[in-house]
XYZ file of C-alpha atoms in Angstrom:
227
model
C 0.000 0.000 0.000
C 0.797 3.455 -0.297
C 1.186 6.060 2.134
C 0.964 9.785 1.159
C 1.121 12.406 4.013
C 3.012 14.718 5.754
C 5.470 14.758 9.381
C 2.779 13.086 11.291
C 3.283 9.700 9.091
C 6.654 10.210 8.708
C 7.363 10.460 12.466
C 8.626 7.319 14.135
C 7.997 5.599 10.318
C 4.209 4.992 10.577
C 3.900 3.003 7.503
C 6.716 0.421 9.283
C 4.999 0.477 12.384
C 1.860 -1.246 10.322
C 3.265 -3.202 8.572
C 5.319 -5.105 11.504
C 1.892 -4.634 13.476
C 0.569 -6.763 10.462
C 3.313 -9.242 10.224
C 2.196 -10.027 14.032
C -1.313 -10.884 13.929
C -1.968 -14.581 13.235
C -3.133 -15.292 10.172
C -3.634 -11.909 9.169
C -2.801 -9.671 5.720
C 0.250 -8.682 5.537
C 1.406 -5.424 4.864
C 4.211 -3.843 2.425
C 3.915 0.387 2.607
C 5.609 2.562 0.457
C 5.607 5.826 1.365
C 5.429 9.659 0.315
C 6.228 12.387 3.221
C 6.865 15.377 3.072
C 6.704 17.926 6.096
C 4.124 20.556 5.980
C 2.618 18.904 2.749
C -1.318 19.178 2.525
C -3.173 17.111 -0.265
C -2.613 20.051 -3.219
C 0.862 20.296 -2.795
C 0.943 16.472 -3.107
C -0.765 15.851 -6.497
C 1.205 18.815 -7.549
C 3.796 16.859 -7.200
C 3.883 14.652 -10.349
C 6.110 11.834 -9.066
C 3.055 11.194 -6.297
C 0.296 11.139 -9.164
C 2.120 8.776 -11.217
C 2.914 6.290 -8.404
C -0.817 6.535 -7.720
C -1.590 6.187 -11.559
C 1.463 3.447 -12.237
C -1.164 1.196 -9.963
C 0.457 -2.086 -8.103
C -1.281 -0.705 -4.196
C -4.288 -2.566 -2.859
C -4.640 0.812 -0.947
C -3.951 4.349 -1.353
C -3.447 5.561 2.470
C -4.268 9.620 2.345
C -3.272 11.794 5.163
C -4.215 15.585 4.671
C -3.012 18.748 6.753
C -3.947 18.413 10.364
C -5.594 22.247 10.027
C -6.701 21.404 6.110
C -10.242 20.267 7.442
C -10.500 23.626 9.893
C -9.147 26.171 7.244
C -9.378 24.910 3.602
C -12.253 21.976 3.825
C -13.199 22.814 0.175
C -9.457 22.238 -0.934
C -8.873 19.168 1.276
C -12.184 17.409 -0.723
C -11.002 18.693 -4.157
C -8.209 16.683 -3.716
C -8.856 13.840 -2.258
C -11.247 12.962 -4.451
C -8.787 13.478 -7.145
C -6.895 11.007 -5.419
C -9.924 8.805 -5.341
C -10.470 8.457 -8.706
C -7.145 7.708 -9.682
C -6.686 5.179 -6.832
C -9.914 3.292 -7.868
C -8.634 3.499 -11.579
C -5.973 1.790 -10.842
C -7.309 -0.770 -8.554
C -6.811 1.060 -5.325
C -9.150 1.668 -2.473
C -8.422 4.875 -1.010
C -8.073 5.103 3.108
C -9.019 8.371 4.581
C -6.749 9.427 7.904
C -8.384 11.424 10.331
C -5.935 13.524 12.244
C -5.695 14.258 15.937
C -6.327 17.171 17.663
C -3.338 19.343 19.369
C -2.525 18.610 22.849
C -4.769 20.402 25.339
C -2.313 23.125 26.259
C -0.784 23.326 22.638
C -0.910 27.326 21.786
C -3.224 26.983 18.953
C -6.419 26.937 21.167
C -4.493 30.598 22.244
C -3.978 31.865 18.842
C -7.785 30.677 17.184
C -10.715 32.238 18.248
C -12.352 29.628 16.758
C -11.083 26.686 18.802
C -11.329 26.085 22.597
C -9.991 22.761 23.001
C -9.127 19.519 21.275
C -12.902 18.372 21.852
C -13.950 21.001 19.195
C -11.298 20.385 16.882
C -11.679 16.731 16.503
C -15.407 17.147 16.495
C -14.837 19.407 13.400
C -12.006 17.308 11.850
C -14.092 14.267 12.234
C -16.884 15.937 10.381
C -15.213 16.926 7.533
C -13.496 13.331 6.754
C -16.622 11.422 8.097
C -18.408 13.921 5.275
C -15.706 13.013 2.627
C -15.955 9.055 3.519
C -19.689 8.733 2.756
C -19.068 10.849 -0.524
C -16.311 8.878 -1.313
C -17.546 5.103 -0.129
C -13.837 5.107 1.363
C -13.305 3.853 4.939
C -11.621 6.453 7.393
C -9.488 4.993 10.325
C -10.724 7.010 13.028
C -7.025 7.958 14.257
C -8.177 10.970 16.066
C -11.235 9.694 17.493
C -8.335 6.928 19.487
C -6.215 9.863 20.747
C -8.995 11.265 21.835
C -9.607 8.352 24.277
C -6.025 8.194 25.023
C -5.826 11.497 25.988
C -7.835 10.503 29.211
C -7.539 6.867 29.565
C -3.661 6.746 29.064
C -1.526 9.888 30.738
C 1.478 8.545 31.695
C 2.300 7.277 28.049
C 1.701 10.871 26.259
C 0.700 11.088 22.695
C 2.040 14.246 21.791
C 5.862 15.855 21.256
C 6.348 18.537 23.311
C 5.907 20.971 20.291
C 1.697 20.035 21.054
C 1.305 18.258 17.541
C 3.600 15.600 16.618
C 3.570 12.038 17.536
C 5.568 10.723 20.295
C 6.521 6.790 19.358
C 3.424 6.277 21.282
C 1.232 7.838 19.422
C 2.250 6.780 16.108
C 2.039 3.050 17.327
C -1.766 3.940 18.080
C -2.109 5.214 14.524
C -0.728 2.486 13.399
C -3.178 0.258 14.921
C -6.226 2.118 13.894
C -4.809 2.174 10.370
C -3.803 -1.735 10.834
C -7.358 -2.191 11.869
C -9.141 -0.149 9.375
C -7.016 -1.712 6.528
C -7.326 -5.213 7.554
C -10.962 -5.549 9.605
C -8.543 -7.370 12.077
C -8.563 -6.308 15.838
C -5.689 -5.003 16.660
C -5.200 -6.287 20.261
C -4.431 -9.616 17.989
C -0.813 -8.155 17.153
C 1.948 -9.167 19.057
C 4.580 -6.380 17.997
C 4.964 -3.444 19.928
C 8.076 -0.990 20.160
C 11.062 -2.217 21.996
C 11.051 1.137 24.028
C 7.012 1.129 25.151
C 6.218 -0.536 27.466
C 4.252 -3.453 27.152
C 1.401 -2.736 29.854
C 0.835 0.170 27.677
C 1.300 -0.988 24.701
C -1.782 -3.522 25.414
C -3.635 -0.362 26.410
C -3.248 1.196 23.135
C -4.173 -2.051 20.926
C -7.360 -1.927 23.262
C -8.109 1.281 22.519
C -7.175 1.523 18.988
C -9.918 -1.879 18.845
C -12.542 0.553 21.016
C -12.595 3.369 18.199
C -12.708 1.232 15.455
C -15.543 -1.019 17.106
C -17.026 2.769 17.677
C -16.910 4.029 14.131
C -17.983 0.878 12.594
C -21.448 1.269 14.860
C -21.941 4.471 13.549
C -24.583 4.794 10.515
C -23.647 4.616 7.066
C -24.938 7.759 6.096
């Protein structure tokens, strides 16, 4: 599969994480990710760049993993759609389901809530996200891992393993091992408290605690309605 994004899937190599996350689980898919990252990218400065459309277009994925801006769906939602459904259609013309990623929300202190008007904590932000990629998911019959919906939950049910960098944004190796589980998940229709891989530097108490609750948001998203 292929991975197109920006610093928060290149951090701690989130397409590596899933796929050793998938070589793990017992009888499950396995996963081979190729990857383009580029820090700061959103989705329009991706299929600007040619080389991404082509590998896109060249076909060869089973999935086309997208991962937009983390403040694409708060300032530019119009954009963000344009272009993933450009992505879309070229993914699904070359025999590619595309995988929507929906970001997390800053850390609770992170200076952004300061600087917005518009934003007074990560509640709001993910609920606004999550609308705009649960929106582009039905339009799109494409399945969104529910990333931010997991940190979310992490956030309060996990505190001594934080999520974020101290910058407010970026993943700790924490975090990007829960994103890889709701992506693992998502891609596969596997639980992920079946994988037996975890970091060599998390610990494995909470390591189970983030398979668990990467497996609560999925279970959550799938009960949601279609449309």
């Amino acid at each position: 599969m292929l991975f197109i994004g920006n610093s928060y899937t290149r951090f701690n190599d989130l397409p590596r994480q899933v796929e050793l996350v998938s070589r793990s689980v017992e009888g499950g898919p396995h996963v081979d990710a190729s990857r383009e990252t580029h820090g700061g990218f959103n989705l329009r400065r991706h299929w600007r760049r040619r080389r991404v459309r082509h590998l896109v277009e060249r076909g060869g994925f089973d999935a086309v993993v997208l991962q937009g801006h983390s403040l694409s769906p708060l300032d530019h939602p119009d954009e963000l759609a344009e272009y993933a459904r450009r992505f879309h259609d070229r993914a699904e013309e070359a025999g590619a389901r595309l995988v929507l990623f929906e970001t997390w929300p800053r850390h609770p202190r992170s200076r952004l809530y300061r600087r917005r008007g518009d934003l007074r904590g990560p509640d709001e932000m993910l609920a606004r996200v999550g609308a705009v990629y649960r929106a582009l998911g039905r339009e799109l019959d494409a399945p969104v891992a529910p990333v931010g919906h997991a940190w979310r939950a992490a956030l309060d049910a996990l505190p001594e393993a934080p999520l974020h960098r101290r910058d407010g944004t970026h993943p700790t190796l924490a975090g990007s091992y829960l994103s890889a589980c709701v992506v693992y998940g998502t891609l596969s229709g596997r639980d992920p408290r079946e994988a037996a891989w975890n970091p060599w530097n998390l610990d494995d108490a909470h390591a189970e605690r983030i398979r668990a609750l990467a497996a609560e948001a999925l279970v959550r998203r799938r009960a949601l309605p279609a449309r």
